[in-house]
CSV table of C-alpha atoms in Angstrom, one decimal:
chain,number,residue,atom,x,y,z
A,211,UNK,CA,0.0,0.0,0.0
A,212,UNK,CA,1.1,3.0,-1.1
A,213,UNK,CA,0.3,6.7,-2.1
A,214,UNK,CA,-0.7,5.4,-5.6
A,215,UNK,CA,-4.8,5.8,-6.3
A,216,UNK,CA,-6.4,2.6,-6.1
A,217,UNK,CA,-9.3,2.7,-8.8
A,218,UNK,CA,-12.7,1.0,-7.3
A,219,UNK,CA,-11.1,1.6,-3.6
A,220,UNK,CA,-9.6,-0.9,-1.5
A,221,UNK,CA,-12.3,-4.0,-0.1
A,222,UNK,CA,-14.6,-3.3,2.4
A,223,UNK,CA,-13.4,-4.1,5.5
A,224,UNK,CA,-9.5,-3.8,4.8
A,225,UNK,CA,-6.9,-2.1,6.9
A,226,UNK,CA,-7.1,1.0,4.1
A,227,UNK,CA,-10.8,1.1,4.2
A,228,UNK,CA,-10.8,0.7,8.0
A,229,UNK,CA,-8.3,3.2,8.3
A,230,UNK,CA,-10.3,5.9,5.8
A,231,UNK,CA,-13.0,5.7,7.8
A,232,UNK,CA,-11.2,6.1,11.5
A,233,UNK,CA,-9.6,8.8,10.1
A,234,UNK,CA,-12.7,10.5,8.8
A,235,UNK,CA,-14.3,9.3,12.6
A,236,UNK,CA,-11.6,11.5,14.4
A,237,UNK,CA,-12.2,14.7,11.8
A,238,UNK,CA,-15.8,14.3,13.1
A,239,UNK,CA,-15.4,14.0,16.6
A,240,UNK,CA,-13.3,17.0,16.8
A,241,UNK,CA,-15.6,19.2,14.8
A,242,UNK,CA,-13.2,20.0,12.3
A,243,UNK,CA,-13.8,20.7,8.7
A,244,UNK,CA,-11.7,19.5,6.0
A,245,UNK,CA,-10.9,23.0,5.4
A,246,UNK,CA,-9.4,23.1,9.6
A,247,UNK,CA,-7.7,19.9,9.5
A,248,UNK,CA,-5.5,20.5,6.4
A,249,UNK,CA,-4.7,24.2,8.2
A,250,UNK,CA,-3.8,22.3,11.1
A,251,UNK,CA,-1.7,19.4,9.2
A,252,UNK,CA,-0.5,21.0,6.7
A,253,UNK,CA,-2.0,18.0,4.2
A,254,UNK,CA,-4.0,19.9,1.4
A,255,UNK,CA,-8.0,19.6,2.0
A,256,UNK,CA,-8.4,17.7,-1.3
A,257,UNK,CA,-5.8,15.4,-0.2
A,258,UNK,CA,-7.1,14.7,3.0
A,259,UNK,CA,-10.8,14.3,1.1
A,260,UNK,CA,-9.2,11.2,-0.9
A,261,UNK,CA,-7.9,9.8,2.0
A,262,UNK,CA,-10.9,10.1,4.2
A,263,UNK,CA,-12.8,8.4,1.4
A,264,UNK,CA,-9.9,5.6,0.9
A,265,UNK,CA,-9.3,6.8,-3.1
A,266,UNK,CA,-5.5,7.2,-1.6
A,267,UNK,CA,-3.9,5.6,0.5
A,268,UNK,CA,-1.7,7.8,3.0
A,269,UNK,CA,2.0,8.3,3.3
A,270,UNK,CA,4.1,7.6,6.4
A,271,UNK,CA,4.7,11.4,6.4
A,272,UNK,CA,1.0,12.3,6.1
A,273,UNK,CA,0.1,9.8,8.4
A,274,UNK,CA,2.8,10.6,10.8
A,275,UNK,CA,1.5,14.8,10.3
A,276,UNK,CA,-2.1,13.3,11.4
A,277,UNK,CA,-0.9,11.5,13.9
A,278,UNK,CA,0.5,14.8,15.4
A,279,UNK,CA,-2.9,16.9,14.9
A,280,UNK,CA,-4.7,13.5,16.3
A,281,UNK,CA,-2.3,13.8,19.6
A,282,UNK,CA,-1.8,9.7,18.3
A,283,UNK,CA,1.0,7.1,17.9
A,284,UNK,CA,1.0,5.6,14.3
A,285,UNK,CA,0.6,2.6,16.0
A,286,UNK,CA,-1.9,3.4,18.4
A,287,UNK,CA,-3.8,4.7,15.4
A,288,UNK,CA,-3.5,1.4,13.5
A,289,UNK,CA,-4.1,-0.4,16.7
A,290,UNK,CA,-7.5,1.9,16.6
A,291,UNK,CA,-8.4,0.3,12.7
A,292,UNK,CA,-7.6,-3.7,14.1
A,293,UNK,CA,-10.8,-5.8,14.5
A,294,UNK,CA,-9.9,-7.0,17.7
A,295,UNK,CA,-6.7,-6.2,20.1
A,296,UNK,CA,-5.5,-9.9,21.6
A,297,UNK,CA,-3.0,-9.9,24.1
A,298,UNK,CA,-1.5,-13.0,22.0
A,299,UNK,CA,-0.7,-11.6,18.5
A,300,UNK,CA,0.7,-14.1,16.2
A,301,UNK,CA,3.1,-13.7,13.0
A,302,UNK,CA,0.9,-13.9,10.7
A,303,UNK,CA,-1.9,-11.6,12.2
A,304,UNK,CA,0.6,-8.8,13.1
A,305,UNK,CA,-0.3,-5.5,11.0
A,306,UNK,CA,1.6,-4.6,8.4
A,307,UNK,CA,1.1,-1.2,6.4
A,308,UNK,CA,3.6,-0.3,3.5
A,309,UNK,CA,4.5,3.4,2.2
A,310,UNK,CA,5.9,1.4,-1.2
A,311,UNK,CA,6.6,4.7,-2.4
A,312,UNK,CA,8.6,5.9,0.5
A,313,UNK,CA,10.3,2.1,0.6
A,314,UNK,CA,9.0,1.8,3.4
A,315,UNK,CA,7.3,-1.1,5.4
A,316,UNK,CA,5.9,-1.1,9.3
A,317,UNK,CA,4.7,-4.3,10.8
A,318,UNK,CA,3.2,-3.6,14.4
A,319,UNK,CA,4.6,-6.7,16.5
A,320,UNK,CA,2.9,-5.6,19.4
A,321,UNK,CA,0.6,-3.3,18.8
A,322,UNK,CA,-1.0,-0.8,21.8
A,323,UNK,CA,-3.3,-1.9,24.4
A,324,UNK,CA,-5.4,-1.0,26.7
A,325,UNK,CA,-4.2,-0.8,30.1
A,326,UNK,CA,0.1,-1.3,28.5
A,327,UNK,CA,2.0,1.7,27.7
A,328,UNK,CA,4.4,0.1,25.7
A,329,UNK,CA,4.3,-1.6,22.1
A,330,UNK,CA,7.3,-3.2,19.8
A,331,UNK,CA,7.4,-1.7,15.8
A,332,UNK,CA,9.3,-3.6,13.0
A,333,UNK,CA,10.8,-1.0,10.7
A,334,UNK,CA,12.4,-2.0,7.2
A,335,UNK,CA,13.9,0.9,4.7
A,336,UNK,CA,15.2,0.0,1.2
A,337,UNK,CA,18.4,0.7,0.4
A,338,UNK,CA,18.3,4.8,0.1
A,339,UNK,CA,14.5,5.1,1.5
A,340,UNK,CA,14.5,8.1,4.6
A,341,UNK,CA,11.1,8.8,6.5
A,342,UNK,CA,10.9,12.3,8.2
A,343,UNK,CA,8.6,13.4,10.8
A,344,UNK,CA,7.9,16.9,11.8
A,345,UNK,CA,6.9,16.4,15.1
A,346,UNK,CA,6.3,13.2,17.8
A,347,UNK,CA,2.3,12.5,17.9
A,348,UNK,CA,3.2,12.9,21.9
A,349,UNK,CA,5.7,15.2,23.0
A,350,UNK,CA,8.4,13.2,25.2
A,351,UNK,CA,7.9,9.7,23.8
A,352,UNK,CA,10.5,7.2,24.4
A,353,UNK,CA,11.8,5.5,21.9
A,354,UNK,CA,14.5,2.2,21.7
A,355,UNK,CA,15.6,1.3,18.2
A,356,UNK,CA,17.3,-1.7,17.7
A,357,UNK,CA,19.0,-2.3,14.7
A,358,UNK,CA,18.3,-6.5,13.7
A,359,UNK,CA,19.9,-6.0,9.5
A,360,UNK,CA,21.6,-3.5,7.4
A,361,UNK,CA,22.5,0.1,8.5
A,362,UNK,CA,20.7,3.4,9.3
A,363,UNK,CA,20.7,7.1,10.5
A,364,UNK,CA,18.7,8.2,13.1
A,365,UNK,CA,18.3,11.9,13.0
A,366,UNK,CA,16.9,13.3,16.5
A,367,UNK,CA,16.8,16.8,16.4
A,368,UNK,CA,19.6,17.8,15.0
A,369,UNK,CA,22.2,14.7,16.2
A,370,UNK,CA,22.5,12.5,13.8
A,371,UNK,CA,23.4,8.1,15.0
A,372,UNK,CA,24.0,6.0,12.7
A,373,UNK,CA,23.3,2.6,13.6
A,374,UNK,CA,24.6,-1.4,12.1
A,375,UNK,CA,23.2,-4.9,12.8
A,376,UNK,CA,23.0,-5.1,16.9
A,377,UNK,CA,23.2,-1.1,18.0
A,378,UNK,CA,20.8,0.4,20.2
A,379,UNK,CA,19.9,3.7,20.3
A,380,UNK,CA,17.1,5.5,23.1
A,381,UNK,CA,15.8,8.9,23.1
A,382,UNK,CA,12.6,11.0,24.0
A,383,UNK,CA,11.4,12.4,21.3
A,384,UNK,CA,10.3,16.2,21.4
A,385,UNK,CA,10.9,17.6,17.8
A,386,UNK,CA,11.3,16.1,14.3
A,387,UNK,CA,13.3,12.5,13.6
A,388,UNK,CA,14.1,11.3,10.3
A,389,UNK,CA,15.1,7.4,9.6
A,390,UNK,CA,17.6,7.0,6.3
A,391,UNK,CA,18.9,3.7,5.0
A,392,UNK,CA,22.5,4.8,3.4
A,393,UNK,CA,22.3,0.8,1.8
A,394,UNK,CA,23.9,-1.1,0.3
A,395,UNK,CA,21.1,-3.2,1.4
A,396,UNK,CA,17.6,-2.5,3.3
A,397,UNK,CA,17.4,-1.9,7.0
A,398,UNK,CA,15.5,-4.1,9.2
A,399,UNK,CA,15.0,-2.6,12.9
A,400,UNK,CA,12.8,-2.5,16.1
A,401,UNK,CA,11.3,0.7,18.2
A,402,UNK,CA,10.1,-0.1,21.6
A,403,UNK,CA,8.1,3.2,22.2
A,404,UNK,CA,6.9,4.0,25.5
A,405,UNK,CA,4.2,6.4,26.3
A,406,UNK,CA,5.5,8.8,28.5
C-alpha cells in the first residue's frame, strides 16, 4: 500500500478502508472541517478528502502529520483500525502497512493496548528510503531502536546516529526524527516506544 490511487477503492473491510474511515471518525469527533484539518496538518483539503474516502492511500509522512494533529502514535492509530486487540498476537496476524513509495514497510509486533503503555514496531527501509517526521504525535515519547539487519541514521533533532546490525539507540522524542537507510542493502530494525 502506497500513495498510488487505487481505482474502485480498496475492499470493504481492509486495513485501508478501516483506516479511511477512523480517520474521517476523528475529523468528526473533533468538529473539524476538511478545510481546519489541512490548516492544522499542513495536508491539502483535497488530499485529506481522498484519503478520508480511501481513493488514496496515506504516506508515512502524512500519516505521521495526522498522527501529530490527532495527539496519536501511528501505531496506536492502527491499533484503533484492528478488529480485535488480543493480548496473544501471532506472525501472521501482526499488522503490516507499507508506504511502497517511501520504501517503506511497518509491521506492528505488538501493537497498543489498553491498560500497556508500551508496544514493539518492526521498521524496514530500502536501500536509500529516509522517512521524516515533523513532530512526535506525543511530546516526550521514548523510543529504543534496535538495529536486527543492514544500517541506518537516526536523525533526532539535529544529532544524527547511525546505527549497524545489533546497535541500540534511546531517546525522548520532542521535535522532528528522520530514519535513512544509506544501503547497500535495506534496513531491518525494532522501536520499543513507551508512552511517557
Amino acid at each position: 500500500m502506497g500513495s498510488a490511487e487505487v481505482a474502485a477503492g480498496p475492499p470493504d473491510g481492509s486495513v485501508d478502508a478501516r483506516l479511511a474511515a477512523r480517520l474521517g471518525e476523528l475529523r468528526g469527533e473533533r468538529g473539524w472541517s476538511l478545510e481546519e484539518l489541512a490548516e492544522r496538518s499542513g495536508v491539502s483539503r483535497s488530499t485529506l478528502s481522498r484519503v478520508e474516502r480511501a481513493e488514496l492511500s496515506p504516506t508515512a509522512a502524512m500519516l505521521g502529520k495526522l498522527c501529530t494533529v490527532y495527539e496519536r502514535t501511528m501505531s496506536r492509530l492502527l491499533s484503533e483500525v484492528e478488529r480485535e486487540p488480543p493480548g496473544l498476537v501471532r506472525a501472521g496476524r501482526q499488522e503490516v502497512w507499507a508506504d511502497t513509495s517511501a520504501g517503506f514497510v511497518r509491521r506492528s509486533v505488538s501493537p497498543p493496548h489498553a491498560g500497556l503503555r508500551g508496544e514493539v514496531i518492526e521498521g524496514e527501509l530500502l536501500p536509500g528510503a529516509a522517512i521524516a517526521y515533523d513532530a512526535p504525535p506525543v511530546p516526550g515519547l521514548e523510543h529504543h531502536v534496535w538495529v536486527l539487519d543492514g544500517a541506518v541514521e537516526i536523525t533526532v533533532g539535529e544529532e544524527t546516529h547511525g546505527l549497524r546490525r545489533g546497535d541500540c539507540v534511546r531517546f525522548r522524542l520532542w521535535g522532528p526524527s528522520r530514519y535513512h537507510c544509506p544501503g547497500p542493502a535495506a534496513v531491518r530494525y525494532a522501536v520499543v516506544v513507551v508512552l511517557p
